[in-house]
Amino acid sequence: MASRSSSRSKSAPTFECTECGWQTVKWVGRCPECQAWGSVQEKGQVTARTTASTSLVEPAQAIGDVDATVAQYRPTGIGELDRVLGGGLVPGAVILMAGEPGVGKSTLLLQLAAAVARGSQDGERSDDGGEVDAAAGGAVVDDGARRPVLYLTGEESAAQVKKRAERTESLADGLHLAAESDLGQALGQIEHLDPGLTIMDSVQTLSSGEIEGAAGGVTQIREVTASMIEAAKRRNMTTILVGHVTKDGGIAGPRMLEHLVDVVCQFEGDRHSRLRLLRAVKNRYGPTDDVGCFDLHEAGLTSLADPSGLFVSALSERVPGTCITITLEGRRPLTAEVQALIAESPASQPRRAVSGLDSPRVSMLLAVLQRRARLATLSSSEAYVATVGGVRITEPAADLSIALAVASAALEKPLPSRFVAFGEVGLAGEVRPVPGLQRRLQEAQRLGFTHAIIPRGVGRDAGPGGPEIPEGLRVKEVGSLPEALNLVLDGGPPPNAQESGAPAT
């Protein structure tokens, strides 16, 4: 018995987790190391090593001799989508688009499919023999772009997709629909049609009969993704995979899924708001610091080149407790309004309610106002702080506007009209510099604001590398929160407040 037990303890593990590499001597359904389900598989012993091939299909080229024209962007005609992708769709690229249920992923991709299909039908010949894409603003593309578009759906029937296409005016002659949940049938549709763009909605609903496991499992998602990527690269076909998200907001499936694809996009939005934001989390062909804005309505999604009007109230008179700020979503400045309401509370523990902002950070700002700005009434008052239009603000640059809105509500004094503020507030009450100040000031000037408060040391006294103050915008610098409160709520600047820029005209 001792000999048998010793022999078993010395035996090599025969099962391994494909996600983290954890090993065991028997199969388990869930890896105890990384908590992944269905990732533990039998580990076969390696009996041979792969040898070098004697004949090369395509020898390596000098990087200067590689033809990069086949990987050029092709605009889709949807401006905000092209902004996020870096210029448009790249032939052969595989894009993963994830988002919560009902956010509008399928609607956006159906409109994209129709726009690309119309562009492939409306192409005209250019002077050099290529074709001009009418939907792409006159960009010259090759004949490979004149291919149909295939929309594969595993969640709906083709009739349901067509009804949505009629509602969103997304019908096009070059757009083909197929309801498929089998990977082999989906690849057969691609072989038969030879599309230039394929959309798979969604990758979690497709499964292969040659692989064990249910659709949406780790092994099935890995096989579906690998097969679609192989088809996309071999046929120079742009492929978009729709991905589900977990309750924590992450993309469902193995982490390897995000590593295999070329572009990963997140489609976000509050279900009570019309605004939808598209972000690129990963992009091998362009930047990831931009955001696309869309307006969701009954007829589908519309690109918003200037969404600032959605986040600012239409009040004609000054009201205590409101302050405007300029936030940065990637490289894009957006105007947002913070509103605060302070009310007396008979309870021993006053209520705090926050919407659209980071609740712990708002609590910190309330404590800073109470201790550093001597607003003692906040300790016994209820505080309600929210943003307008359902926009969510997470960057610290909005600290100063939040604090000013709360102080304005507590003192029942409105802030000046056509006024913006941005700056990070520390626990000591200091106002710290924020990135992208030049873009924020330019956006404020473009929208007609005439007064701004910014952190000290980043305006006129910042030196040659400092931001240029736009004409007609009166900018005042502050170094602390009490200084900012004295400046805007007491009718005049304190003795140590510095001013930059020209007077408003």
mmCIF file of C-alpha atoms in Angstrom, residues 256-498:
data_model
loop_
_atom_site.group_PDB
_atom_site.id
_atom_site.type_symbol
_atom_site.label_atom_id
_atom_site.label_comp_id
_atom_site.label_asym_id
_atom_site.label_seq_id
_atom_site.Cartn_x
_atom_site.Cartn_y
_atom_site.Cartn_z
ATOM 1 C CA MET A 256 -7.238 35.083 -24.799
ATOM 2 C CA LEU A 257 -10.165 36.330 -26.898
ATOM 3 C CA GLU A 258 -9.032 39.949 -26.469
ATOM 4 C CA HIS A 259 -5.428 39.037 -27.276
ATOM 5 C CA LEU A 260 -6.289 37.261 -30.532
ATOM 6 C CA VAL A 261 -8.321 40.030 -32.179
ATOM 7 C CA ASP A 262 -6.887 43.231 -33.650
ATOM 8 C CA VAL A 263 -9.319 45.763 -32.149
ATOM 9 C CA VAL A 264 -11.395 45.654 -28.952
ATOM 10 C CA CYS A 265 -14.222 48.213 -28.625
ATOM 11 C CA GLN A 266 -16.537 48.874 -25.691
ATOM 12 C CA PHE A 267 -20.012 50.269 -26.370
ATOM 13 C CA GLU A 268 -21.334 52.005 -23.263
ATOM 14 C CA GLY A 269 -24.392 53.933 -22.191
ATOM 15 C CA ASP A 270 -26.957 54.306 -19.453
ATOM 16 C CA ARG A 271 -30.306 52.781 -20.345
ATOM 17 C CA HIS A 272 -32.057 55.922 -19.089
ATOM 18 C CA SER A 273 -29.970 58.195 -21.315
ATOM 19 C CA ARG A 274 -29.855 58.697 -25.081
ATOM 20 C CA LEU A 275 -26.092 59.060 -25.117
ATOM 21 C CA ARG A 276 -23.938 56.112 -26.221
ATOM 22 C CA LEU A 277 -20.131 56.113 -26.085
ATOM 23 C CA LEU A 278 -17.830 53.918 -28.149
ATOM 24 C CA ARG A 279 -14.256 53.417 -26.923
ATOM 25 C CA ALA A 280 -11.334 51.463 -28.345
ATOM 26 C CA VAL A 281 -9.667 49.510 -25.558
ATOM 27 C CA LYS A 282 -7.148 47.961 -27.967
ATOM 28 C CA ASN A 283 -6.322 48.990 -31.526
ATOM 29 C CA ARG A 284 -3.408 47.634 -33.542
ATOM 30 C CA TYR A 285 -4.104 50.106 -36.343
ATOM 31 C CA GLY A 286 -4.704 53.363 -34.510
ATOM 32 C CA PRO A 287 -4.911 55.244 -31.195
ATOM 33 C CA THR A 288 -7.005 54.222 -28.203
ATOM 34 C CA ASP A 289 -7.425 57.681 -26.657
ATOM 35 C CA ASP A 290 -10.530 58.802 -28.542
ATOM 36 C CA VAL A 291 -14.243 58.272 -28.013
ATOM 37 C CA GLY A 292 -17.235 58.244 -30.347
ATOM 38 C CA CYS A 293 -20.584 59.719 -29.299
ATOM 39 C CA PHE A 294 -23.955 58.524 -30.583
ATOM 40 C CA ASP A 295 -27.556 59.565 -29.984
ATOM 41 C CA LEU A 296 -29.924 56.611 -29.577
ATOM 42 C CA HIS A 297 -33.489 57.175 -30.766
ATOM 43 C CA GLU A 298 -36.348 55.223 -32.352
ATOM 44 C CA ALA A 299 -34.799 55.351 -35.816
ATOM 45 C CA GLY A 300 -31.454 53.996 -34.636
ATOM 46 C CA LEU A 301 -28.154 55.656 -33.774
ATOM 47 C CA THR A 302 -26.915 59.013 -35.035
ATOM 48 C CA SER A 303 -23.345 60.307 -34.798
ATOM 49 C CA LEU A 304 -22.942 63.282 -32.467
ATOM 50 C CA ALA A 305 -20.146 65.544 -33.615
ATOM 51 C CA ASP A 306 -20.960 67.999 -30.788
ATOM 52 C CA PRO A 307 -22.752 66.240 -27.887
ATOM 53 C CA SER A 308 -22.224 69.029 -25.352
ATOM 54 C CA GLY A 309 -25.853 70.156 -25.497
ATOM 55 C CA LEU A 310 -27.015 66.862 -23.970
ATOM 56 C CA PHE A 311 -25.197 67.491 -20.680
ATOM 57 C CA VAL A 312 -26.125 71.102 -19.942
ATOM 58 C CA SER A 313 -29.502 72.290 -18.661
ATOM 59 C CA ALA A 314 -31.487 74.920 -20.520
ATOM 60 C CA LEU A 315 -32.074 77.221 -17.544
ATOM 61 C CA SER A 316 -32.276 80.877 -18.563
ATOM 62 C CA GLU A 317 -31.493 82.268 -15.101
ATOM 63 C CA ARG A 318 -28.732 81.575 -12.621
ATOM 64 C CA VAL A 319 -29.623 79.008 -9.954
ATOM 65 C CA PRO A 320 -27.567 78.165 -6.847
ATOM 66 C CA GLY A 321 -25.939 74.742 -6.939
ATOM 67 C CA THR A 322 -25.008 74.478 -10.634
ATOM 68 C CA CYS A 323 -21.543 74.586 -12.187
ATOM 69 C CA ILE A 324 -20.232 73.800 -15.680
ATOM 70 C CA THR A 325 -16.997 71.901 -16.318
ATOM 71 C CA ILE A 326 -15.126 70.594 -19.358
ATOM 72 C CA THR A 327 -14.200 66.909 -19.150
ATOM 73 C CA LEU A 328 -11.924 64.909 -21.433
ATOM 74 C CA GLU A 329 -13.058 61.592 -22.874
ATOM 75 C CA GLY A 330 -9.797 60.422 -24.384
ATOM 76 C CA ARG A 331 -8.695 63.401 -26.494
ATOM 77 C CA ARG A 332 -12.230 64.759 -26.826
ATOM 78 C CA PRO A 333 -13.480 67.630 -24.632
ATOM 79 C CA LEU A 334 -17.098 67.369 -23.474
ATOM 80 C CA THR A 335 -19.109 69.970 -21.581
ATOM 81 C CA ALA A 336 -20.932 68.711 -18.497
ATOM 82 C CA GLU A 337 -22.999 70.342 -15.777
ATOM 83 C CA VAL A 338 -22.878 69.382 -12.100
ATOM 84 C CA GLN A 339 -25.910 70.135 -9.932
ATOM 85 C CA ALA A 340 -26.063 70.038 -6.138
ATOM 86 C CA LEU A 341 -28.874 70.410 -3.611
ATOM 87 C CA ILE A 342 -28.243 70.923 0.102
ATOM 88 C CA ALA A 343 -31.165 70.587 2.516
ATOM 89 C CA GLU A 344 -31.504 70.502 6.296
ATOM 90 C CA SER A 345 -31.917 67.034 7.755
ATOM 91 C CA PRO A 346 -33.700 66.123 10.985
ATOM 92 C CA ALA A 347 -31.885 62.772 11.077
ATOM 93 C CA SER A 348 -28.691 62.200 13.006
ATOM 94 C CA GLN A 349 -27.056 60.792 9.874
ATOM 95 C CA PRO A 350 -27.906 63.018 6.888
ATOM 96 C CA ARG A 351 -28.472 61.315 3.570
ATOM 97 C CA ARG A 352 -25.918 61.505 0.741
ATOM 98 C CA ALA A 353 -27.077 60.673 -2.814
ATOM 99 C CA VAL A 354 -24.857 60.805 -5.904
ATOM 100 C CA SER A 355 -25.725 60.196 -9.567
ATOM 101 C CA GLY A 356 -23.255 60.222 -12.456
ATOM 102 C CA LEU A 357 -20.244 60.863 -10.194
ATOM 103 C CA ASP A 358 -17.887 58.793 -8.075
ATOM 104 C CA SER A 359 -19.617 58.565 -4.683
ATOM 105 C CA PRO A 360 -16.460 58.163 -2.530
ATOM 106 C CA ARG A 361 -14.866 61.168 -4.238
ATOM 107 C CA VAL A 362 -17.956 63.322 -3.647
ATOM 108 C CA SER A 363 -17.887 62.307 0.032
ATOM 109 C CA MET A 364 -14.238 63.356 0.178
ATOM 110 C CA LEU A 365 -15.045 66.747 -1.361
ATOM 111 C CA LEU A 366 -17.840 67.280 1.156
ATOM 112 C CA ALA A 367 -15.358 66.628 3.970
ATOM 113 C CA VAL A 368 -12.811 69.016 2.423
ATOM 114 C CA LEU A 369 -15.470 71.739 2.130
ATOM 115 C CA GLN A 370 -16.486 71.223 5.736
ATOM 116 C CA ARG A 371 -12.965 71.339 7.175
ATOM 117 C CA ARG A 372 -10.979 73.570 4.789
ATOM 118 C CA ALA A 373 -13.700 75.957 3.603
ATOM 119 C CA ARG A 374 -15.444 76.164 6.995
ATOM 120 C CA LEU A 375 -18.837 75.069 5.674
ATOM 121 C CA ALA A 376 -19.895 73.501 8.973
ATOM 122 C CA THR A 377 -23.545 73.223 7.940
ATOM 123 C CA LEU A 378 -22.695 70.334 5.593
ATOM 124 C CA SER A 379 -22.263 67.957 8.529
ATOM 125 C CA SER A 380 -25.960 68.203 9.430
ATOM 126 C CA SER A 381 -27.418 68.625 5.933
ATOM 127 C CA GLU A 382 -28.529 66.225 3.257
ATOM 128 C CA ALA A 383 -26.489 66.454 0.050
ATOM 129 C CA TYR A 384 -27.652 65.449 -3.425
ATOM 130 C CA VAL A 385 -25.123 65.760 -6.255
ATOM 131 C CA ALA A 386 -25.769 64.708 -9.864
ATOM 132 C CA THR A 387 -24.834 65.346 -13.474
ATOM 133 C CA VAL A 388 -27.204 66.499 -16.210
ATOM 134 C CA GLY A 389 -28.139 64.183 -19.068
ATOM 135 C CA GLY A 390 -26.986 60.937 -17.448
ATOM 136 C CA VAL A 391 -23.308 61.484 -18.294
ATOM 137 C CA ARG A 392 -20.831 59.832 -15.917
ATOM 138 C CA ILE A 393 -17.783 61.825 -14.797
ATOM 139 C CA THR A 394 -14.884 59.963 -13.199
ATOM 140 C CA GLU A 395 -11.831 62.154 -13.806
ATOM 141 C CA PRO A 396 -10.470 64.221 -10.882
ATOM 142 C CA ALA A 397 -10.483 67.367 -13.053
ATOM 143 C CA ALA A 398 -14.179 67.787 -12.160
ATOM 144 C CA ASP A 399 -13.417 68.134 -8.430
ATOM 145 C CA LEU A 400 -13.414 71.926 -8.446
ATOM 146 C CA SER A 401 -16.748 72.197 -10.267
ATOM 147 C CA ILE A 402 -18.340 69.694 -7.850
ATOM 148 C CA ALA A 403 -17.047 71.608 -4.833
ATOM 149 C CA LEU A 404 -18.211 74.946 -6.231
ATOM 150 C CA ALA A 405 -21.677 73.544 -6.990
ATOM 151 C CA VAL A 406 -22.026 72.168 -3.443
ATOM 152 C CA ALA A 407 -20.785 75.415 -1.869
ATOM 153 C CA SER A 408 -23.113 77.441 -4.079
ATOM 154 C CA ALA A 409 -26.069 75.330 -2.968
ATOM 155 C CA ALA A 410 -25.076 75.489 0.707
ATOM 156 C CA LEU A 411 -24.640 79.281 0.667
ATOM 157 C CA GLU A 412 -27.618 79.773 -1.683
ATOM 158 C CA LYS A 413 -25.513 81.969 -3.969
ATOM 159 C CA PRO A 414 -25.477 81.328 -7.723
ATOM 160 C CA LEU A 415 -22.204 81.166 -9.627
ATOM 161 C CA PRO A 416 -21.454 83.709 -12.375
ATOM 162 C CA SER A 417 -23.048 83.180 -15.764
ATOM 163 C CA ARG A 418 -21.022 81.756 -18.679
ATOM 164 C CA PHE A 419 -18.533 80.378 -16.166
ATOM 165 C CA VAL A 420 -16.569 77.092 -16.140
ATOM 166 C CA ALA A 421 -14.157 75.547 -13.657
ATOM 167 C CA PHE A 422 -11.810 72.575 -13.677
ATOM 168 C CA GLY A 423 -9.108 71.395 -11.296
ATOM 169 C CA GLU A 424 -8.322 68.531 -8.950
ATOM 170 C CA VAL A 425 -8.888 69.169 -5.243
ATOM 171 C CA GLY A 426 -6.633 67.564 -2.630
ATOM 172 C CA LEU A 427 -7.343 66.726 1.008
ATOM 173 C CA ALA A 428 -5.459 69.827 2.088
ATOM 174 C CA GLY A 429 -7.805 71.962 0.008
ATOM 175 C CA GLU A 430 -5.223 72.709 -2.670
ATOM 176 C CA VAL A 431 -6.229 72.917 -6.351
ATOM 177 C CA ARG A 432 -3.923 70.767 -8.484
ATOM 178 C CA PRO A 433 -3.167 70.988 -12.229
ATOM 179 C CA VAL A 434 -5.075 68.793 -14.673
ATOM 180 C CA PRO A 435 -4.051 67.434 -18.104
ATOM 181 C CA GLY A 436 -5.405 68.753 -21.395
ATOM 182 C CA LEU A 437 -5.916 72.307 -20.163
ATOM 183 C CA GLN A 438 -5.462 73.814 -23.637
ATOM 184 C CA ARG A 439 -8.246 71.687 -25.136
ATOM 185 C CA ARG A 440 -10.550 72.486 -22.233
ATOM 186 C CA LEU A 441 -10.036 76.231 -22.603
ATOM 187 C CA GLN A 442 -10.519 76.110 -26.373
ATOM 188 C CA GLU A 443 -13.777 74.174 -25.946
ATOM 189 C CA ALA A 444 -15.009 76.679 -23.352
ATOM 190 C CA GLN A 445 -14.230 79.592 -25.662
ATOM 191 C CA ARG A 446 -15.912 77.838 -28.612
ATOM 192 C CA LEU A 447 -19.122 77.348 -26.652
ATOM 193 C CA GLY A 448 -19.314 81.010 -25.624
ATOM 194 C CA PHE A 449 -18.064 80.872 -22.017
ATOM 195 C CA THR A 450 -16.342 84.071 -20.892
ATOM 196 C CA HIS A 451 -14.958 83.211 -17.424
ATOM 197 C CA ALA A 452 -12.911 80.229 -16.221
ATOM 198 C CA ILE A 453 -11.108 79.194 -13.057
ATOM 199 C CA ILE A 454 -8.025 76.993 -13.462
ATOM 200 C CA PRO A 455 -5.271 75.723 -11.121
ATOM 201 C CA ARG A 456 -2.432 78.136 -10.415
ATOM 202 C CA GLY A 457 0.806 77.740 -12.350
ATOM 203 C CA VAL A 458 -0.661 76.417 -15.606
ATOM 204 C CA GLY A 459 -1.837 79.680 -17.168
ATOM 205 C CA ARG A 460 0.090 82.884 -17.736
ATOM 206 C CA ASP A 461 2.917 81.956 -15.329
ATOM 207 C CA ALA A 462 3.461 78.443 -16.711
ATOM 208 C CA GLY A 463 6.239 79.541 -19.077
ATOM 209 C CA PRO A 464 6.708 78.791 -22.784
ATOM 210 C CA GLY A 465 5.138 75.325 -22.439
ATOM 211 C CA GLY A 466 1.974 76.630 -20.829
ATOM 212 C CA PRO A 467 -1.412 76.787 -22.561
ATOM 213 C CA GLU A 468 -2.389 79.715 -24.728
ATOM 214 C CA ILE A 469 -5.403 81.565 -23.344
ATOM 215 C CA PRO A 470 -8.103 81.862 -26.051
ATOM 216 C CA GLU A 471 -9.154 85.362 -26.999
ATOM 217 C CA GLY A 472 -12.216 86.666 -25.194
ATOM 218 C CA LEU A 473 -11.904 84.216 -22.282
ATOM 219 C CA ARG A 474 -11.082 85.700 -18.866
ATOM 220 C CA VAL A 475 -9.114 83.061 -16.939
ATOM 221 C CA LYS A 476 -8.293 83.324 -13.219
ATOM 222 C CA GLU A 477 -5.892 81.049 -11.405
ATOM 223 C CA VAL A 478 -6.397 79.776 -7.862
ATOM 224 C CA GLY A 479 -4.230 77.672 -5.602
ATOM 225 C CA SER A 480 -6.764 76.515 -3.027
ATOM 226 C CA LEU A 481 -10.445 75.758 -2.667
ATOM 227 C CA PRO A 482 -11.140 78.617 -0.205
ATOM 228 C CA GLU A 483 -9.516 80.988 -2.674
ATOM 229 C CA ALA A 484 -11.839 79.787 -5.438
ATOM 230 C CA LEU A 485 -14.893 80.162 -3.198
ATOM 231 C CA ASN A 486 -13.963 83.738 -2.278
ATOM 232 C CA LEU A 487 -13.430 84.525 -5.938
ATOM 233 C CA VAL A 488 -16.777 83.383 -7.339
ATOM 234 C CA LEU A 489 -19.162 83.565 -4.380
ATOM 235 C CA ASP A 490 -18.129 86.784 -2.626
ATOM 236 C CA GLY A 491 -18.254 89.060 -5.643
ATOM 237 C CA GLY A 492 -14.548 89.754 -6.113
ATOM 238 C CA PRO A 493 -11.142 88.118 -6.306
ATOM 239 C CA PRO A 494 -8.967 87.763 -3.203
ATOM 240 C CA PRO A 495 -5.697 89.687 -3.094
ATOM 241 C CA ASN A 496 -3.578 86.694 -4.167
ATOM 242 C CA ALA A 497 -5.720 85.604 -7.161
ATOM 243 C CA GLN A 498 -3.909 85.810 -10.515
#
